[in-house]
Coordinates of C-alpha atoms and ligand atoms in Angstrom, one line a residue:
M1 CA 68.6 102.5 96.6
Q2 CA 67.9 106.1 95.5
T3 CA 71.6 107.0 95.4
L4 CA 70.9 109.9 93.0
Q5 CA 67.9 111.3 94.8
D6 CA 67.2 114.9 93.7
K7 CA 70.4 115.1 91.6
K8 CA 70.0 117.1 88.4
I9 CA 71.8 115.6 85.5
V10 CA 72.2 117.1 82.1
L11 CA 72.9 114.2 79.8
G12 CA 74.7 115.3 76.6
V13 CA 74.2 112.7 73.8
T14 CA 76.5 113.0 70.8
G15 CA 76.6 111.2 67.4
G16 CA 78.1 107.8 68.1
I17 CA 76.5 104.3 67.7
A18 CA 76.4 103.9 71.5
A19 CA 73.7 106.6 71.5
Y20 CA 71.2 103.8 71.1
K21 CA 72.0 102.9 74.7
T22 CA 71.0 106.3 76.1
P23 CA 67.2 105.6 76.7
E24 CA 68.3 102.8 79.0
L25 CA 70.9 105.1 80.7
V26 CA 68.2 107.8 81.2
R27 CA 65.8 105.2 82.7
R28 CA 68.4 103.8 85.0
L29 CA 69.5 107.2 86.2
K30 CA 65.9 108.1 86.9
D31 CA 65.4 104.8 88.8
H32 CA 68.1 106.0 91.1
G33 CA 66.2 109.2 91.7
A34 CA 67.9 111.6 89.3
D35 CA 66.1 114.3 87.3
V36 CA 67.6 114.0 83.8
R37 CA 67.4 116.6 81.0
V38 CA 68.8 115.5 77.7
V39 CA 70.7 117.7 75.3
M40 CA 71.4 116.3 71.9
T41 CA 73.9 117.3 69.2
E42 CA 72.9 117.2 65.5
G43 CA 74.9 114.1 65.0
A44 CA 73.1 112.3 67.9
K45 CA 69.8 112.6 66.0
A46 CA 71.1 110.4 63.3
F47 CA 71.2 107.5 65.9
I48 CA 68.3 108.2 68.2
T49 CA 65.2 110.4 68.1
P50 CA 64.6 113.3 70.6
L51 CA 61.1 111.9 71.1
S52 CA 62.5 108.6 72.5
L53 CA 64.7 110.5 75.0
Q54 CA 61.8 112.9 75.9
A55 CA 59.6 109.9 76.6
V56 CA 62.0 108.2 79.0
S57 CA 63.3 111.4 80.7
G58 CA 59.9 113.0 81.1
N59 CA 61.5 116.3 80.1
H60 CA 61.8 118.3 77.0
V61 CA 64.9 117.4 75.0
S62 CA 67.0 120.4 74.0
D63 CA 69.0 120.3 70.7
S64 CA 69.4 123.8 69.6
L65 CA 71.0 127.0 70.9
L66 CA 68.8 129.1 68.7
D67 CA 65.4 127.6 69.5
S68 CA 63.4 130.5 70.9
Q69 CA 60.7 128.3 72.3
A70 CA 63.2 126.1 74.2
E71 CA 65.1 129.2 75.4
L72 CA 61.8 130.6 76.7
A73 CA 61.1 127.4 78.7
M74 CA 64.7 127.0 80.1
G75 CA 67.4 129.1 78.6
H76 CA 70.9 127.7 78.1
I77 CA 72.4 129.7 81.0
E78 CA 69.5 128.5 83.2
L79 CA 70.1 124.9 82.2
A80 CA 73.9 125.2 82.8
K81 CA 73.1 126.6 86.3
W82 CA 70.4 123.9 87.0
A83 CA 72.8 121.0 86.5
D84 CA 74.6 119.2 89.4
M85 CA 76.5 117.3 86.7
I86 CA 76.9 117.4 82.9
L87 CA 77.4 113.9 81.7
I88 CA 78.3 113.4 78.1
A89 CA 77.6 109.8 77.0
P90 CA 78.5 108.8 74.4
A91 CA 81.2 111.5 73.8
T92 CA 82.6 111.5 70.3
A93 CA 86.1 112.6 69.4
D94 CA 84.5 115.7 67.8
V95 CA 82.7 116.9 71.0
I96 CA 85.8 116.2 73.0
A97 CA 87.9 118.3 70.6
R98 CA 85.3 121.1 70.7
I99 CA 85.1 121.2 74.5
T100 CA 88.9 121.2 74.7
A101 CA 89.0 124.1 72.3
G102 CA 86.4 126.0 74.4
M103 CA 84.0 126.3 71.5
A104 CA 80.4 127.2 71.9
N105 CA 79.1 126.3 68.5
D106 CA 76.1 124.3 69.7
L107 CA 74.0 123.9 72.8
L108 CA 76.0 121.2 74.5
S109 CA 79.5 122.8 74.1
T110 CA 78.0 126.1 75.2
L111 CA 76.6 124.5 78.4
C112 CA 80.1 123.1 79.1
L113 CA 81.4 126.7 79.1
A114 CA 78.5 128.2 81.0
T115 CA 78.4 125.7 83.9
S116 CA 80.1 125.5 87.2
A117 CA 78.9 121.9 87.6
P118 CA 81.4 119.0 87.2
I119 CA 81.6 117.7 83.6
V120 CA 82.0 114.0 83.0
I121 CA 82.8 112.5 79.6
A122 CA 82.2 108.8 78.6
P123 CA 84.2 108.6 75.3
A124 CA 83.0 106.3 72.5
M125 CA 84.8 106.1 69.2
N126 CA 86.9 103.8 67.0
Q127 CA 90.1 102.6 68.7
Q128 CA 92.4 104.3 66.2
M129 CA 90.6 107.6 66.8
W130 CA 90.9 107.1 70.6
H131 CA 94.6 106.5 70.3
A132 CA 95.2 109.4 67.9
K133 CA 97.6 112.0 69.3
A134 CA 95.1 114.8 68.9
T135 CA 92.4 112.9 71.0
Q136 CA 95.0 111.9 73.6
A137 CA 96.2 115.5 73.9
N138 CA 92.7 116.7 74.3
I139 CA 91.9 114.1 77.0
S140 CA 95.1 115.2 78.9
T141 CA 94.0 118.8 78.7
L142 CA 90.5 118.0 79.9
I143 CA 91.9 116.0 82.9
Q144 CA 94.1 118.9 83.9
R145 CA 90.9 121.1 83.8
D146 CA 89.2 118.6 86.3
V147 CA 86.9 117.1 83.7
F148 CA 86.2 113.5 84.6
I149 CA 86.8 110.8 82.0
W150 CA 85.0 107.6 82.5
G151 CA 86.3 104.9 80.2
P152 CA 86.5 104.1 77.4
G153 CA 86.1 100.3 77.7
S154 CA 87.8 97.8 75.6
G155 CA 86.3 95.1 73.3
E156 CA 84.8 94.6 69.9
Q157 CA 83.6 97.8 68.2
A158 CA 80.7 98.5 65.9
C159 CA 83.2 99.0 63.0
G160 CA 84.7 95.5 63.5
D161 CA 87.9 96.7 65.2
V162 CA 88.9 95.5 68.6
G163 CA 90.4 97.7 71.3
L164 CA 89.8 100.7 73.5
G165 CA 87.0 103.0 72.5
R166 CA 83.7 101.4 73.6
M167 CA 81.5 103.5 75.8
L168 CA 81.3 102.0 79.3
D169 CA 78.3 99.8 79.9
V170 CA 75.2 101.5 81.1
D171 CA 75.6 99.7 84.5
E172 CA 79.1 101.0 84.9
I173 CA 78.1 104.6 84.1
V174 CA 75.1 104.4 86.5
T175 CA 77.4 103.0 89.3
L176 CA 80.0 105.7 88.7
S177 CA 77.3 108.4 88.7
S178 CA 75.9 107.2 92.0
D179 CA 79.4 107.0 93.5
F180 CA 80.2 110.5 92.2
F181 CA 77.9 112.2 94.7
V182 CA 78.9 110.2 97.8
D183 CA 80.8 112.2 100.5
K184 CA 84.5 111.4 99.8
Y185 CA 85.4 111.2 103.5
L186 CA 88.2 108.6 102.9
Q187 CA 89.9 110.8 100.3
D188 CA 93.4 110.7 101.8
Q189 CA 93.3 107.0 102.9
H190 CA 94.7 103.8 101.4
W191 CA 92.9 100.6 102.3
V192 CA 94.4 97.2 101.7
I193 CA 91.7 94.5 101.9
T194 CA 92.0 90.7 101.7
A195 CA 89.0 88.8 100.5
G196 CA 87.7 85.4 99.5
P197 CA 89.0 82.0 100.3
T198 CA 92.5 80.6 99.6
R199 CA 93.2 77.3 97.9
E200 CA 95.9 74.9 99.2
A201 CA 97.0 72.5 96.6
I202 CA 97.2 68.8 97.3
D203 CA 98.3 67.8 93.8
P204 CA 98.0 69.4 90.4
V205 CA 94.2 68.9 90.3
R206 CA 93.0 69.0 93.9
Y207 CA 93.0 71.5 96.7
I208 CA 91.7 72.3 100.2
S209 CA 89.5 75.4 100.5
N210 CA 86.4 76.8 102.2
H211 CA 82.9 78.3 101.4
S212 CA 83.9 82.0 101.4
S213 CA 82.4 83.7 98.4
G214 CA 84.4 87.0 98.8
K215 CA 81.2 89.0 98.7
M216 CA 81.8 90.8 102.0
G217 CA 85.4 91.8 101.2
Y218 CA 84.4 93.0 97.7
A219 CA 81.5 95.0 99.2
I220 CA 83.9 96.6 101.7
A221 CA 86.3 97.4 98.8
H222 CA 83.4 99.0 96.8
A223 CA 82.2 101.0 99.8
A224 CA 85.7 102.3 100.6
I225 CA 86.2 103.3 96.9
R226 CA 82.9 105.1 96.9
A227 CA 84.0 107.1 100.0
G228 CA 87.2 108.1 98.1
A229 CA 89.8 105.7 99.4
K230 CA 92.6 104.2 97.3
V231 CA 91.9 100.5 97.6
T232 CA 94.2 97.5 97.0
L233 CA 92.1 94.3 97.0
I234 CA 94.1 91.1 97.5
S235 CA 91.7 88.4 96.5
G236 CA 91.6 84.6 96.6
P237 CA 89.7 82.8 93.8
V238 CA 86.1 84.1 93.5
N239 CA 83.4 84.6 90.9
L240 CA 83.1 88.3 91.3
A241 CA 84.0 91.3 89.2
A242 CA 86.5 93.7 90.9
P243 CA 84.9 97.0 91.9
I244 CA 85.7 99.7 89.4
G245 CA 88.7 101.8 90.5
C246 CA 90.4 99.2 92.8
E247 CA 93.8 97.7 92.3
L248 CA 93.1 94.0 92.2
I249 CA 95.8 91.5 93.2
Q250 CA 94.7 87.9 92.5
V251 CA 96.3 85.1 94.6
T252 CA 95.5 81.5 95.1
S253 CA 97.3 80.2 98.2
A254 CA 97.6 81.6 101.8
Q255 CA 101.4 82.0 101.3
Q256 CA 100.8 84.2 98.2
M257 CA 98.2 86.2 100.1
H258 CA 100.7 86.7 103.0
E259 CA 103.4 87.9 100.6
K260 CA 101.2 90.4 98.8
A261 CA 99.6 91.7 102.0
L262 CA 102.9 92.3 103.7
K263 CA 104.3 94.0 100.6
N264 CA 101.3 96.3 100.1
V265 CA 100.5 97.4 103.6
A266 CA 103.7 99.6 103.8
Q267 CA 101.9 102.7 102.5
A268 CA 98.4 101.8 103.8
T269 CA 96.4 103.6 106.4
T270 CA 94.0 100.7 107.0
F271 CA 94.2 96.9 106.6
V272 CA 91.0 94.9 106.5
A273 CA 91.6 91.1 106.8
C274 CA 88.3 89.8 105.4
A275 CA 89.7 86.7 103.7
A276 CA 88.9 83.2 104.9
V277 CA 92.6 82.1 104.9
A278 CA 93.2 78.4 105.1
D279 CA 94.8 77.6 108.5
Y280 CA 96.9 74.8 107.0
R281 CA 98.6 74.0 103.8
V282 CA 99.7 70.6 102.4
A283 CA 103.3 69.7 103.6
D284 CA 104.3 68.1 100.3
I285 CA 102.3 69.0 97.3
A286 CA 102.3 65.9 95.0
E287 CA 103.8 66.8 91.6
E288 CA 101.6 64.3 89.8
K289 CA 97.9 63.5 90.3
I290 CA 97.5 61.2 93.3
K291 CA 96.1 57.8 92.3
K292 CA 93.3 56.2 94.3
D293 CA 95.2 52.9 94.8
N294 CA 95.0 52.9 98.6
E295 CA 92.0 52.4 100.8
H296 CA 93.2 55.0 103.2
M297 CA 95.4 58.0 102.7
Q298 CA 96.7 60.8 104.8
V299 CA 97.7 64.3 103.9
A300 CA 100.2 66.0 106.3
L301 CA 99.4 69.6 106.9
I302 CA 101.5 72.6 108.1
K303 CA 100.1 75.7 109.7
N304 CA 100.0 78.8 107.6
R305 CA 101.3 82.0 108.9
D306 CA 98.7 84.4 110.2
I307 CA 98.6 87.3 107.8
V308 CA 96.7 89.8 110.0
A309 CA 98.8 89.0 113.0
D310 CA 102.0 89.4 111.0
V311 CA 100.8 92.8 109.7
A312 CA 100.1 93.8 113.3
K313 CA 103.7 93.0 114.2
L314 CA 105.1 95.7 111.8
A315 CA 106.7 98.7 113.4
D316 CA 104.9 101.1 111.2
K317 CA 101.6 99.2 111.1
P318 CA 98.3 100.5 109.6
F319 CA 95.0 100.6 111.5
I320 CA 94.0 96.9 111.5
V321 CA 90.6 95.3 111.3
G322 CA 90.1 91.5 111.4
F323 CA 87.1 89.3 111.0
A324 CA 85.9 86.4 113.1
A325 CA 83.5 83.9 111.7
E326 CA 82.2 81.9 114.6
T327 CA 79.6 79.2 115.2
Q328 CA 79.4 79.6 119.0
N329 CA 80.5 82.0 121.9
V330 CA 80.9 84.7 119.3
E331 CA 81.9 87.5 121.6
H332 CA 84.3 85.4 123.7
Y333 CA 86.2 84.1 120.6
A334 CA 86.1 87.4 118.8
R335 CA 87.5 89.4 121.7
G336 CA 90.2 86.6 122.2
K337 CA 91.3 87.1 118.6
L338 CA 91.3 90.9 118.9
M339 CA 93.7 90.7 121.8
R340 CA 95.9 87.8 120.6
K341 CA 96.4 89.1 117.1
N342 CA 96.8 92.7 118.4
L343 CA 94.0 94.2 116.2
D344 CA 92.3 97.6 116.5
L345 CA 88.9 96.2 115.6
I346 CA 87.3 92.8 114.9
A347 CA 84.0 92.3 113.0
A348 CA 82.4 89.1 114.2
N349 CA 79.5 87.1 112.7
D350 CA 77.7 84.0 113.6
V351 CA 78.1 81.7 110.6
A352 CA 75.9 79.1 112.2
K353 CA 72.8 81.3 111.6
A354 CA 70.9 80.5 108.4
G355 CA 70.9 83.2 105.6
Q356 CA 73.9 85.2 106.8
G357 CA 77.7 85.0 106.5
F358 CA 79.5 82.5 104.2
N359 CA 78.3 82.5 100.6
S360 CA 75.2 84.5 101.5
D361 CA 74.1 87.9 100.2
D362 CA 73.3 89.0 103.7
N363 CA 75.2 89.4 106.9
A364 CA 75.0 90.7 110.4
L365 CA 78.1 91.9 112.3
T366 CA 79.2 93.1 115.7
L367 CA 82.2 95.3 115.7
Y368 CA 84.4 95.0 118.8
S369 CA 87.2 97.3 119.9
A370 CA 89.1 96.8 123.1
I371 CA 86.6 99.0 124.9
D372 CA 83.2 98.9 123.1
K373 CA 81.0 97.1 120.7
T374 CA 78.6 98.1 117.9
D375 CA 75.9 95.9 116.3
I376 CA 75.3 96.2 112.5
P377 CA 72.0 94.4 112.1
L378 CA 71.1 91.8 109.3
A379 CA 71.1 93.4 105.9
N380 CA 72.5 93.0 102.4
K381 CA 76.3 92.9 102.4
Q382 CA 76.5 96.2 100.4
I383 CA 74.6 98.0 103.1
I384 CA 76.6 96.3 105.9
A385 CA 79.8 97.3 104.1
K386 CA 78.8 100.9 103.9
Q387 CA 78.1 101.1 107.6
L388 CA 81.2 99.1 108.5
V389 CA 83.5 101.4 106.4
S390 CA 82.1 104.5 108.1
L391 CA 82.5 102.9 111.6
I392 CA 86.1 101.8 110.9
N393 CA 86.9 105.4 109.8
K394 CA 85.5 106.8 113.1
H395 CA 87.7 104.4 115.1
Y396 CA 90.7 105.2 112.9
L397 CA 90.2 108.9 113.3
A398 CA 89.9 108.6 117.0
K399 CA 93.1 106.6 117.1
V400 CA 95.0 109.1 114.9
T401 CA 93.9 112.1 116.9
E402 CA 94.8 110.3 120.1
K403 CA 98.4 109.9 119.0
Ligands
LIG501 O1 91.9 82.8 113.7 P1 90.9 83.1 112.6 O2 91.3 82.4 111.3 O3 89.5 82.8 113.0 O4 91.0 84.7 112.4 C1 90.2 85.3 111.5 C2 90.9 86.6 111.1 O5 92.3 86.4 110.9 C3 90.4 87.1 109.8 O6 90.5 88.5 109.8 C4 91.3 86.5 108.8 O7 91.3 87.2 107.5 C5 92.6 86.5 109.5 N1 93.6 85.5 109.2 C6 94.7 85.8 108.5 N2 95.7 84.8 108.2 C7 95.5 83.6 108.5 C8 94.3 83.2 109.2 C9 93.4 84.2 109.5 O8 94.9 87.0 108.1 N3 96.4 82.6 108.2

């Protein structure tokens, strides 16, 4: 997807070891449609050559404020006005300090003063330097000035230390850059989303569960974050990385999911119940591993409480969206659940169809309200989620203005 189509990005590269990742960063930003112009500090040139970055960006690389030729081609004020975003990655402690002080002693710091575009910093330095009071004070000042700080990440560092200070991965910076330009139409909303399966223990080693991968719920969380919502994701056990920027609450059983959901919806504007919650739990969970001594065995089950229906019983309830995975009579069953559970919307899918629904990367949904229905045709779950989030918001706004 060309999520950065026609976006003009000035990439400031400073002198940290992570500078070796910048050709890949430039390539990936360009893959998403961005036009990238690189500005290097003197220190950056010790780690990567201007020629490499010129080759991948397809643009002249600027490195000097006093280069008359470069100024003739595109002067520093022109470059500062051209940018839709100034992204400094990697950003050393030195450049962070100079920008905080408002210095203009090289091209990059001058651009930061001369631009009205948003400035984003991806710090990269030794963990001790990151934690230093001076750096932390500089970062606080920059945040107050609406400079965006992405990272740093944690892990092993080039110097052998372990801790906070690594530049975020190229993937993460590209995702954050794409998300940055999306219309933040959910800015004032808080979404609580349940996702994935639950596991109902039989004994210490066995459980009852289902084929839910969590992909749909995680895609909805990601799309809502991109649109500016605060997101709390209550997830059963899945093999997925949490979307950057969400509050992740990991649970195992339906009872745990119930408790966390009811606790977290108090402040929420929207509750999306995407989890495939086990309908039953084991009545008596064996304390020791059950032995296979008997030819037949029975496990007594008790019905789990319905999370979404219980949220819908709250006096001050959020806007509520449920899911219905069906194998037949989809509309009939979905509408039944919409009414019975007292939901605002229900997203239904036919899980009997090959290549969509459970454990698949694709899905097709029909969204039912009490009075209408909207089809979201078969597509990747990320694309479906984006459309679904926008549709949910339209229904939510209609309900809020109706009140
Ligand atoms: O009744 P059924 O399980 O098909 O309903 C599906 C919807 O109800 C989904 O939104 C699911 O997340 C929610 N649900 C729930 N708690 C349960 C069972 C289902 O929130 N115990």
